[in-house]
mmCIF file of C-alpha atoms and ligand atoms in Angstrom:
data_model
loop_
_atom_site.group_PDB
_atom_site.id
_atom_site.type_symbol
_atom_site.label_atom_id
_atom_site.label_comp_id
_atom_site.label_asym_id
_atom_site.label_seq_id
_atom_site.Cartn_x
_atom_site.Cartn_y
_atom_site.Cartn_z
ATOM 1 C CA UNK C 262 76.432 135.553 -82.427
ATOM 2 C CA UNK C 263 78.114 138.914 -81.651
ATOM 3 C CA UNK C 264 81.026 139.431 -84.057
ATOM 4 C CA UNK C 265 84.259 140.205 -82.221
ATOM 5 C CA UNK C 266 86.869 142.560 -83.637
ATOM 6 C CA UNK C 267 89.951 140.748 -84.953
ATOM 7 C CA UNK C 268 93.172 141.990 -83.398
ATOM 8 C CA UNK C 269 96.339 139.969 -83.550
ATOM 9 C CA UNK C 270 98.530 142.649 -81.984
ATOM 10 C CA UNK C 271 100.718 141.107 -79.252
ATOM 11 C CA UNK C 272 100.092 143.948 -76.790
ATOM 12 C CA UNK C 273 96.342 143.519 -77.244
ATOM 13 C CA UNK C 274 96.739 139.811 -76.436
ATOM 14 C CA UNK C 275 98.676 140.701 -73.285
ATOM 15 C CA UNK C 276 95.847 142.990 -72.194
ATOM 16 C CA UNK C 277 93.329 140.233 -72.885
ATOM 17 C CA UNK C 278 95.358 137.748 -70.851
ATOM 18 C CA UNK C 279 95.472 140.147 -67.888
ATOM 19 C CA UNK C 280 91.733 140.718 -68.166
ATOM 20 C CA UNK C 281 91.044 136.969 -68.259
ATOM 21 C CA UNK C 282 93.193 136.315 -65.194
ATOM 22 C CA UNK C 283 91.496 139.135 -63.257
ATOM 23 C CA UNK C 284 87.997 137.963 -64.209
ATOM 24 C CA UNK C 285 88.914 134.369 -63.405
ATOM 25 C CA UNK C 286 89.811 135.409 -59.849
ATOM 26 C CA UNK C 287 86.704 137.573 -59.421
ATOM 27 C CA UNK C 288 84.426 134.762 -60.614
ATOM 28 C CA UNK C 289 86.187 131.983 -58.648
ATOM 29 C CA UNK C 290 86.577 130.156 -61.949
ATOM 30 C CA UNK C 291 88.872 127.441 -63.240
ATOM 31 C CA UNK C 292 89.906 127.330 -66.911
ATOM 32 C CA UNK C 293 89.985 123.809 -68.301
ATOM 33 C CA UNK C 294 91.295 123.333 -71.845
ATOM 34 C CA UNK C 295 91.538 120.331 -74.141
ATOM 35 C CA UNK C 296 94.903 119.461 -75.703
ATOM 36 C CA UNK C 297 93.603 120.605 -79.131
ATOM 37 C CA UNK C 298 92.988 124.207 -78.062
ATOM 38 C CA UNK C 299 94.953 127.133 -79.500
ATOM 39 C CA UNK C 300 98.423 127.625 -77.949
ATOM 40 C CA UNK C 301 97.496 130.873 -76.194
ATOM 41 C CA UNK C 302 94.385 129.278 -74.644
ATOM 42 C CA UNK C 303 96.384 126.279 -73.400
ATOM 43 C CA UNK C 304 98.962 128.683 -71.989
ATOM 44 C CA UNK C 305 96.336 130.442 -69.852
ATOM 45 C CA UNK C 306 94.485 127.318 -68.756
ATOM 46 C CA UNK C 307 94.715 125.969 -65.200
ATOM 47 C CA UNK C 308 94.333 122.411 -66.453
ATOM 48 C CA UNK C 309 94.942 120.880 -69.881
ATOM 49 C CA UNK C 310 94.459 117.251 -70.795
ATOM 50 C CA UNK C 311 92.565 114.580 -72.678
ATOM 51 C CA UNK C 312 88.847 113.911 -72.276
ATOM 52 C CA UNK C 313 89.302 111.525 -69.351
ATOM 53 C CA UNK C 314 91.716 113.761 -67.433
ATOM 54 C CA UNK C 315 89.430 116.746 -67.959
ATOM 55 C CA UNK C 316 86.342 114.839 -66.716
ATOM 56 C CA UNK C 317 88.325 113.831 -63.642
ATOM 57 C CA UNK C 318 89.545 117.411 -63.123
ATOM 58 C CA UNK C 319 85.971 118.676 -63.396
ATOM 59 C CA UNK C 320 84.946 116.336 -60.564
ATOM 60 C CA UNK C 321 87.825 117.407 -58.316
ATOM 61 C CA UNK C 322 87.738 121.193 -58.681
ATOM 62 C CA UNK C 323 86.553 123.448 -55.849
ATOM 63 C CA UNK C 324 85.966 126.395 -58.175
ATOM 64 C CA UNK C 325 82.385 127.665 -58.501
ATOM 65 C CA UNK C 326 82.646 128.238 -62.246
ATOM 66 C CA UNK C 327 84.206 125.937 -64.838
ATOM 67 C CA UNK C 328 85.152 127.558 -68.159
ATOM 68 C CA UNK C 329 85.506 124.692 -70.587
ATOM 69 C CA UNK C 330 87.682 125.493 -73.588
ATOM 70 C CA UNK C 331 86.783 122.606 -75.831
ATOM 71 C CA UNK C 332 83.654 121.397 -77.595
ATOM 72 C CA UNK C 333 80.049 120.997 -76.430
ATOM 73 C CA UNK C 334 80.157 117.364 -75.306
ATOM 74 C CA UNK C 335 83.126 118.164 -73.050
ATOM 75 C CA UNK C 336 81.383 121.090 -71.332
ATOM 76 C CA UNK C 337 78.203 119.020 -71.102
ATOM 77 C CA UNK C 338 80.157 116.218 -69.400
ATOM 78 C CA UNK C 339 81.537 118.715 -66.870
ATOM 79 C CA UNK C 340 78.005 120.036 -66.256
ATOM 80 C CA UNK C 341 76.606 116.523 -65.736
ATOM 81 C CA UNK C 342 79.358 115.679 -63.251
ATOM 82 C CA UNK C 343 78.941 119.005 -61.432
ATOM 83 C CA UNK C 344 75.229 119.818 -61.263
ATOM 84 C CA UNK C 345 75.889 122.491 -58.578
ATOM 85 C CA UNK C 346 78.519 124.388 -60.560
ATOM 86 C CA UNK C 347 78.231 126.854 -63.394
ATOM 87 C CA UNK C 348 79.803 125.456 -66.563
ATOM 88 C CA UNK C 349 80.548 127.861 -69.415
ATOM 89 C CA UNK C 350 81.475 127.109 -73.018
ATOM 90 C CA UNK C 351 83.099 130.252 -74.519
ATOM 91 C CA UNK C 352 81.839 129.587 -78.070
ATOM 92 C CA UNK C 353 78.319 128.247 -78.289
ATOM 93 C CA UNK C 354 78.808 126.840 -81.821
ATOM 94 C CA UNK C 355 81.809 124.678 -80.844
ATOM 95 C CA UNK C 356 80.224 121.288 -81.457
ATOM 96 C CA UNK C 357 81.833 117.953 -82.319
ATOM 97 C CA UNK C 358 80.569 116.664 -85.694
ATOM 98 C CA UNK C 359 81.221 113.062 -84.640
ATOM 99 C CA UNK C 360 79.025 113.459 -81.544
ATOM 100 C CA UNK C 361 76.232 114.704 -83.813
ATOM 101 C CA UNK C 362 76.375 111.528 -85.953
ATOM 102 C CA UNK C 363 74.119 109.620 -83.552
ATOM 103 C CA UNK C 364 70.928 110.573 -81.718
ATOM 104 C CA UNK C 365 69.210 108.995 -78.715
ATOM 105 C CA UNK C 366 66.397 107.870 -81.010
ATOM 106 C CA UNK C 367 68.769 106.049 -83.398
ATOM 107 C CA UNK C 368 70.492 104.433 -80.438
ATOM 108 C CA UNK C 369 67.130 103.191 -79.084
ATOM 109 C CA UNK C 370 66.437 101.558 -82.470
ATOM 110 C CA UNK C 371 69.845 99.861 -82.369
ATOM 111 C CA UNK C 372 69.248 98.649 -78.801
ATOM 112 C CA UNK C 373 65.939 97.095 -79.874
ATOM 113 C CA UNK C 374 67.831 95.113 -82.562
ATOM 114 C CA UNK C 375 70.388 93.778 -80.049
ATOM 115 C CA UNK C 376 68.493 93.503 -76.748
ATOM 116 C CA UNK C 377 71.210 91.402 -75.055
ATOM 117 C CA UNK C 378 74.072 93.807 -75.837
ATOM 118 C CA UNK C 379 75.622 96.263 -73.388
ATOM 119 C CA UNK C 380 75.846 99.837 -74.692
ATOM 120 C CA UNK C 381 79.148 101.713 -74.520
ATOM 121 C CA UNK C 382 79.135 105.331 -75.643
ATOM 122 C CA UNK C 383 82.289 107.229 -76.445
ATOM 123 C CA UNK C 384 82.392 110.462 -74.432
ATOM 124 C CA UNK C 385 82.150 112.263 -77.807
ATOM 125 C CA UNK C 386 78.352 112.002 -77.662
ATOM 126 C CA UNK C 387 75.424 114.105 -76.460
ATOM 127 C CA UNK C 388 73.989 113.919 -72.921
ATOM 128 C CA UNK C 389 70.860 112.277 -74.378
ATOM 129 C CA UNK C 390 72.932 109.508 -75.996
ATOM 130 C CA UNK C 391 74.842 109.007 -72.750
ATOM 131 C CA UNK C 392 71.532 108.714 -70.894
ATOM 132 C CA UNK C 393 70.581 105.803 -73.226
ATOM 133 C CA UNK C 394 73.869 103.951 -72.604
ATOM 134 C CA UNK C 395 75.154 101.574 -69.920
ATOM 135 C CA UNK C 396 78.636 102.997 -69.582
ATOM 136 C CA UNK C 397 80.758 105.731 -71.142
ATOM 137 C CA UNK C 398 84.386 105.564 -72.280
ATOM 138 C CA UNK C 399 87.088 107.862 -73.609
ATOM 139 C CA UNK C 400 89.900 107.034 -76.010
ATOM 140 C CA UNK C 401 92.200 106.385 -73.052
ATOM 141 C CA UNK C 402 90.027 103.789 -71.309
ATOM 142 C CA UNK C 403 87.823 102.312 -74.088
ATOM 143 C CA UNK C 404 89.593 98.926 -74.069
ATOM 144 C CA UNK C 405 89.502 98.724 -70.267
ATOM 145 C CA UNK C 406 85.800 99.681 -70.181
ATOM 146 C CA UNK C 407 84.760 97.078 -72.773
ATOM 147 C CA UNK C 408 86.835 94.401 -70.992
ATOM 148 C CA UNK C 409 85.083 95.298 -67.732
ATOM 149 C CA UNK C 410 81.713 94.188 -69.151
ATOM 150 C CA UNK C 411 82.161 90.644 -67.899
ATOM 151 C CA UNK C 412 78.476 89.728 -68.158
ATOM 152 C CA UNK C 413 78.184 90.680 -71.829
ATOM 153 C CA UNK C 414 79.476 89.013 -74.997
ATOM 154 C CA UNK C 415 77.876 91.609 -77.274
ATOM 155 C CA UNK C 416 78.630 95.310 -77.035
ATOM 156 C CA UNK C 417 77.042 98.154 -78.978
ATOM 157 C CA UNK C 418 79.710 100.824 -79.429
ATOM 158 C CA UNK C 419 78.706 104.384 -80.477
ATOM 159 C CA UNK C 420 79.413 106.666 -82.273
ATOM 160 C CA UNK C 421 83.045 106.203 -83.473
ATOM 161 C CA UNK C 422 83.470 103.224 -85.797
ATOM 162 C CA UNK C 423 87.273 103.584 -85.762
ATOM 163 C CA UNK C 424 87.667 103.564 -81.979
ATOM 164 C CA UNK C 425 85.148 100.698 -81.886
ATOM 165 C CA UNK C 426 87.127 98.711 -84.470
ATOM 166 C CA UNK C 427 90.334 99.329 -82.554
ATOM 167 C CA UNK C 428 88.709 98.095 -79.323
ATOM 168 C CA UNK C 429 87.562 94.975 -81.207
ATOM 169 C CA UNK C 430 91.196 94.145 -82.066
ATOM 170 C CA UNK C 431 92.100 94.367 -78.377
ATOM 171 C CA UNK C 432 89.053 92.526 -77.028
ATOM 172 C CA UNK C 433 88.535 89.668 -79.519
ATOM 173 C CA UNK C 434 86.342 87.598 -77.162
ATOM 174 C CA UNK C 435 83.471 90.084 -77.475
ATOM 175 C CA UNK C 436 81.367 91.013 -80.489
ATOM 176 C CA UNK C 437 81.442 94.781 -80.985
ATOM 177 C CA UNK C 438 78.481 96.161 -82.886
ATOM 178 C CA UNK C 439 79.579 99.406 -84.487
ATOM 179 C CA UNK C 440 77.804 102.651 -85.299
ATOM 180 C CA UNK C 441 79.024 104.375 -88.470
ATOM 181 C CA UNK C 442 80.285 107.651 -86.933
ATOM 182 C CA UNK C 443 83.774 109.058 -87.506
ATOM 183 C CA UNK C 444 85.887 112.129 -86.845
ATOM 184 C CA UNK C 445 86.121 114.288 -89.997
ATOM 185 C CA UNK C 446 89.535 115.547 -88.845
ATOM 186 C CA UNK C 447 91.249 112.252 -87.992
ATOM 187 C CA UNK C 448 90.095 110.457 -91.138
ATOM 188 C CA UNK C 449 92.214 112.931 -93.139
ATOM 189 C CA UNK C 450 95.388 111.027 -92.255
ATOM 190 C CA UNK C 451 96.444 108.806 -95.177
ATOM 191 C CA UNK C 452 98.867 105.872 -95.235
ATOM 192 C CA UNK C 453 101.070 107.777 -97.756
ATOM 193 C CA UNK C 454 101.539 110.620 -95.238
ATOM 194 C CA UNK C 455 103.272 108.212 -92.868
ATOM 195 C CA UNK C 456 105.238 106.307 -95.513
ATOM 196 C CA UNK C 457 106.579 109.575 -96.934
ATOM 197 C CA UNK C 458 108.120 110.690 -93.601
ATOM 198 C CA UNK C 459 109.427 107.163 -92.999
ATOM 199 C CA UNK C 460 111.297 107.310 -96.340
ATOM 200 C CA UNK C 461 113.414 110.217 -95.005
ATOM 201 C CA UNK C 462 113.517 109.102 -91.349
ATOM 202 C CA UNK C 463 113.255 105.308 -91.079
ATOM 203 C CA UNK C 464 113.662 105.572 -87.287
ATOM 204 C CA UNK C 465 110.648 107.871 -86.809
ATOM 205 C CA UNK C 466 107.898 106.592 -84.473
ATOM 206 C CA UNK C 467 104.292 107.014 -85.577
ATOM 207 C CA UNK C 468 101.905 107.693 -82.674
ATOM 208 C CA UNK C 469 98.249 107.567 -83.676
ATOM 209 C CA UNK C 470 94.933 108.453 -82.094
ATOM 210 C CA UNK C 471 92.435 105.566 -82.359
ATOM 211 C CA UNK C 472 90.035 107.845 -84.288
ATOM 212 C CA UNK C 473 92.283 107.381 -87.372
ATOM 213 C CA UNK C 474 91.215 104.877 -90.037
ATOM 214 C CA UNK C 475 92.206 101.196 -89.523
ATOM 215 C CA UNK C 476 94.750 101.108 -92.403
ATOM 216 C CA UNK C 477 96.532 104.094 -90.825
ATOM 217 C CA UNK C 478 96.378 102.530 -87.355
ATOM 218 C CA UNK C 479 97.977 99.419 -88.854
ATOM 219 C CA UNK C 480 101.112 101.532 -89.487
ATOM 220 C CA UNK C 481 101.274 102.940 -85.940
ATOM 221 C CA UNK C 482 104.027 102.160 -83.437
ATOM 222 C CA UNK C 483 101.742 103.226 -80.628
ATOM 223 C CA UNK C 484 97.995 103.969 -80.434
ATOM 224 C CA UNK C 485 96.660 106.060 -77.569
ATOM 225 C CA UNK C 486 94.649 109.061 -76.387
ATOM 226 C CA UNK C 487 96.109 112.559 -76.525
ATOM 227 C CA UNK C 488 97.053 112.310 -72.839
ATOM 228 C CA UNK C 489 98.696 108.933 -73.507
ATOM 229 C CA UNK C 490 100.844 110.532 -76.216
ATOM 230 C CA UNK C 491 102.539 112.883 -73.735
ATOM 231 C CA UNK C 492 103.386 109.996 -71.410
ATOM 232 C CA UNK C 493 104.589 107.720 -74.197
ATOM 233 C CA UNK C 494 106.776 110.316 -75.937
ATOM 234 C CA UNK C 495 108.378 111.497 -72.700
ATOM 235 C CA UNK C 496 109.674 108.023 -71.865
ATOM 236 C CA UNK C 497 110.538 106.983 -75.449
ATOM 237 C CA UNK C 498 114.206 106.936 -76.529
ATOM 238 C CA UNK C 499 113.237 107.933 -80.065
ATOM 239 C CA UNK C 500 114.051 111.420 -81.231
ATOM 240 C CA UNK C 501 111.463 111.800 -84.001
ATOM 241 C CA UNK C 502 107.693 111.294 -83.945
ATOM 242 C CA UNK C 503 104.850 111.531 -86.442
ATOM 243 C CA UNK C 504 101.790 112.792 -84.574
ATOM 244 C CA UNK C 505 98.531 111.268 -85.786
ATOM 245 C CA UNK C 506 96.155 113.623 -84.048
ATOM 246 C CA UNK C 507 95.090 117.269 -83.973
ATOM 247 C CA UNK C 508 97.685 120.058 -84.402
ATOM 248 C CA UNK C 509 97.058 121.595 -80.946
ATOM 249 C CA UNK C 510 99.093 118.739 -79.459
ATOM 250 C CA UNK C 511 102.310 120.222 -80.835
ATOM 251 C CA UNK C 512 102.266 123.155 -78.393
ATOM 252 C CA UNK C 513 102.865 121.085 -75.240
ATOM 253 C CA UNK C 514 104.789 118.287 -76.978
ATOM 254 C CA UNK C 515 107.440 120.750 -78.167
ATOM 255 C CA UNK C 516 107.638 122.522 -74.798
ATOM 256 C CA UNK C 517 107.955 119.288 -72.841
ATOM 257 C CA UNK C 518 110.389 117.643 -75.271
ATOM 258 C CA UNK C 519 112.730 120.330 -76.655
ATOM 259 C CA UNK C 520 115.236 117.689 -77.784
ATOM 260 C CA UNK C 521 112.687 115.799 -79.917
ATOM 261 C CA UNK C 522 111.306 116.510 -83.376
ATOM 262 C CA UNK C 523 107.634 116.308 -84.319
ATOM 263 C CA UNK C 524 105.910 115.890 -87.688
ATOM 264 C CA UNK C 525 102.153 116.373 -87.904
ATOM 265 C CA UNK C 526 100.923 113.411 -89.998
ATOM 266 C CA UNK C 527 99.181 115.868 -92.350
ATOM 267 C CA UNK C 528 98.782 119.678 -92.197
ATOM 268 C CA UNK C 529 95.009 119.018 -92.445
ATOM 269 C CA UNK C 530 94.853 117.737 -88.873
ATOM 270 C CA UNK C 531 93.001 120.802 -87.611
ATOM 271 C CA UNK C 532 89.661 120.482 -85.836
ATOM 272 C CA UNK C 533 87.721 123.634 -86.830
ATOM 273 C CA UNK C 534 85.488 123.441 -83.745
ATOM 274 C CA UNK C 535 88.400 123.262 -81.337
ATOM 275 C CA UNK C 536 89.993 126.321 -82.916
ATOM 276 C CA UNK C 537 86.913 128.524 -82.443
ATOM 277 C CA UNK C 538 87.894 129.438 -78.888
ATOM 278 C CA UNK C 539 90.130 132.509 -78.842
ATOM 279 C CA UNK C 540 91.359 134.722 -76.006
ATOM 280 C CA UNK C 541 88.692 137.232 -77.054
ATOM 281 C CA UNK C 542 85.896 134.704 -76.633
ATOM 282 C CA UNK C 543 87.367 133.487 -73.370
ATOM 283 C CA UNK C 544 87.324 137.041 -71.962
ATOM 284 C CA UNK C 545 83.804 137.547 -73.329
ATOM 285 C CA UNK C 546 82.681 134.330 -71.645
ATOM 286 C CA UNK C 547 84.040 135.287 -68.223
ATOM 287 C CA UNK C 548 82.835 138.862 -68.427
ATOM 288 C CA UNK C 549 79.270 137.991 -69.427
ATOM 289 C CA UNK C 550 79.059 134.522 -67.809
ATOM 290 C CA UNK C 551 78.134 132.897 -71.132
ATOM 291 C CA UNK C 552 77.371 130.360 -72.514
ATOM 292 C CA UNK C 553 75.921 128.348 -69.653
ATOM 293 C CA UNK C 554 75.688 124.635 -70.364
ATOM 294 C CA UNK C 555 72.702 123.110 -68.631
ATOM 295 C CA UNK C 556 71.374 119.581 -68.937
ATOM 296 C CA UNK C 557 67.738 118.801 -68.032
ATOM 297 C CA UNK C 558 67.470 116.955 -64.670
ATOM 298 C CA UNK C 559 66.081 113.654 -66.019
ATOM 299 C CA UNK C 560 68.790 113.360 -68.709
ATOM 300 C CA UNK C 561 71.463 114.618 -66.320
ATOM 301 C CA UNK C 562 70.806 112.010 -63.617
ATOM 302 C CA UNK C 563 70.823 109.110 -66.142
ATOM 303 C CA UNK C 564 73.927 110.376 -67.958
ATOM 304 C CA UNK C 565 75.714 110.948 -64.654
ATOM 305 C CA UNK C 566 75.342 107.280 -63.679
ATOM 306 C CA UNK C 567 76.841 106.318 -67.044
ATOM 307 C CA UNK C 568 79.823 108.651 -66.503
ATOM 308 C CA UNK C 569 80.252 107.646 -62.849
ATOM 309 C CA UNK C 570 80.488 103.991 -63.895
ATOM 310 C CA UNK C 571 83.275 104.889 -66.285
ATOM 311 C CA UNK C 572 85.122 106.929 -63.662
ATOM 312 C CA UNK C 573 84.785 104.060 -61.164
ATOM 313 C CA UNK C 574 86.323 101.580 -63.655
ATOM 314 C CA UNK C 575 89.090 104.107 -64.385
ATOM 315 C CA UNK C 576 89.960 104.420 -60.708
ATOM 316 C CA UNK C 577 88.230 107.688 -59.902
ATOM 317 C CA UNK C 578 86.152 107.715 -56.713
ATOM 318 C CA UNK C 579 82.650 108.263 -58.064
ATOM 319 C CA UNK C 580 80.254 110.675 -56.418
ATOM 320 C CA UNK C 581 77.291 108.308 -56.620
ATOM 321 C CA UNK C 582 78.465 105.388 -58.684
ATOM 322 C CA UNK C 583 76.459 102.285 -59.172
ATOM 323 C CA UNK C 584 78.719 99.871 -60.961
ATOM 324 C CA UNK C 585 76.163 97.082 -61.428
ATOM 325 C CA UNK C 586 74.264 97.021 -64.701
HETATM 326 P P1 13P G 736 91.208 112.551 -76.281
HETATM 327 O O1 13P G 736 90.286 112.077 -75.213
HETATM 328 O O2 13P G 736 92.235 111.520 -76.667
HETATM 329 O O3 13P G 736 91.849 113.833 -75.876
HETATM 330 O O4 13P G 736 90.385 112.792 -77.624
HETATM 331 C C1 13P G 736 89.344 113.699 -77.723
HETATM 332 C C2 13P G 736 88.939 113.952 -79.084
HETATM 333 O O5 13P G 736 87.997 114.641 -79.366
HETATM 334 C C3 13P G 736 89.714 113.331 -80.126
HETATM 335 O O6 13P G 736 89.319 113.826 -81.349
HETATM 336 FE FE1 SF4 G 737 85.205 115.893 -82.576
HETATM 337 FE FE2 SF4 G 737 87.149 115.115 -84.219
HETATM 338 FE FE3 SF4 G 737 87.137 117.594 -83.280
HETATM 339 FE FE4 SF4 G 737 87.697 115.518 -81.668
HETATM 340 S S1 SF4 G 737 88.892 116.239 -83.413
HETATM 341 S S2 SF4 G 737 86.352 117.229 -81.219
HETATM 342 S S3 SF4 G 737 86.290 113.959 -82.519
HETATM 343 S S4 SF4 G 737 85.608 116.657 -84.634
#
C-alpha cells in the first residue's frame, strides 16, 4: 500500500476536507460512515449509523458512488445491495477479524451436521458466508430475525458466539447452535470495569453492545446496537452512562447529549480496523476511485437474497425479496 505522509496540522485537515467535498460533488458520491469511525470522518460523512441503518441507506441512495468508511463486510454489503453502483472502501486492509473467523467451507460442514436448522449469519461475515445462509441479521434486529423463523426450532448462528448467546436468552423456544467467533475489541470489557465506575456513581447506566461477553452483559441496564444506544440515551432521564462499545461512539453521543456524561467501559475499546480510515485515505479514495469492492455475480445474487430477507423482516421494502425459505 502507498504510504501517506502524516500531517496533523489543522490547516492541512481543512484543506483535505475541502478537497473531499469537491471530489464528492464531482464524482456524484455519498459518504457513508459507521459510528466507530474517527471523529473527523464522521463529521464529513453524509450518513452515519449502525450496520442496519447503513445497509438501508445504501439501498436508498441515488448517488452513483458509495464511499464506505467502515470495514470490508460493510462495503461488501453495500456492493451486494447495489450491483449497479460503484462502492469504494478507502483502506483496503480494513477487515473485521470476527468476520474472518468463519469461512463458507466451515459453514457448509456445520450445515451438514444440522440439516434441519435454519442458518442466520450476522452481517459481520463475508459475502461467501452470507451466500451459504438463509437470512442475515445485524445487532439491532438479531432477536427479531431469529423469532421470524417460525418453521424452525433449530438455528445455526454465525459467527459471533456472544450475539448468538444473547439471542438465545431472548428466544428460549429455539435451540441456537453457536459458532465460536468473537469480536477482539468488545471482549476486552471486564466486569470490574463496570463495577469500578458504579462504586463512584451508583446511578450510572451501563449500555452494552451484545458483542460483549455474557458476564458483562449480565451487568447491563440496556443491551443494543450502536444505533440503539443513541435512541436509548436520548430518551433516558439518567445523566451518566458507561458505554460498552467502541470509542468512536463518543463523538456523536457527546454532541447530541451535552448535558450527559459518558464513561467508556475501558480505554481499550478501540477497533484498529475502524480507525484505519483517515481524511487522507478518504481523499485518496475519491481522487483515484479506489478501492472498488466487487462481489462475483453468483455469490452476489445468493447473498443479496439473504440480505433482502433481512431487510424485509426489518421493514425495508426489498428490491427483490423472497421471504420464503
Ligand atoms: P452495529 O451494527 O451495532 O453498529 O455494530 C457493528 C459492529 O461491528 C460492532 O462491532
Ligand atoms: Fe469487527 Fe469488532 Fe471491529 Fe466491529 S468492533 S468491526 S466486530 S473487530
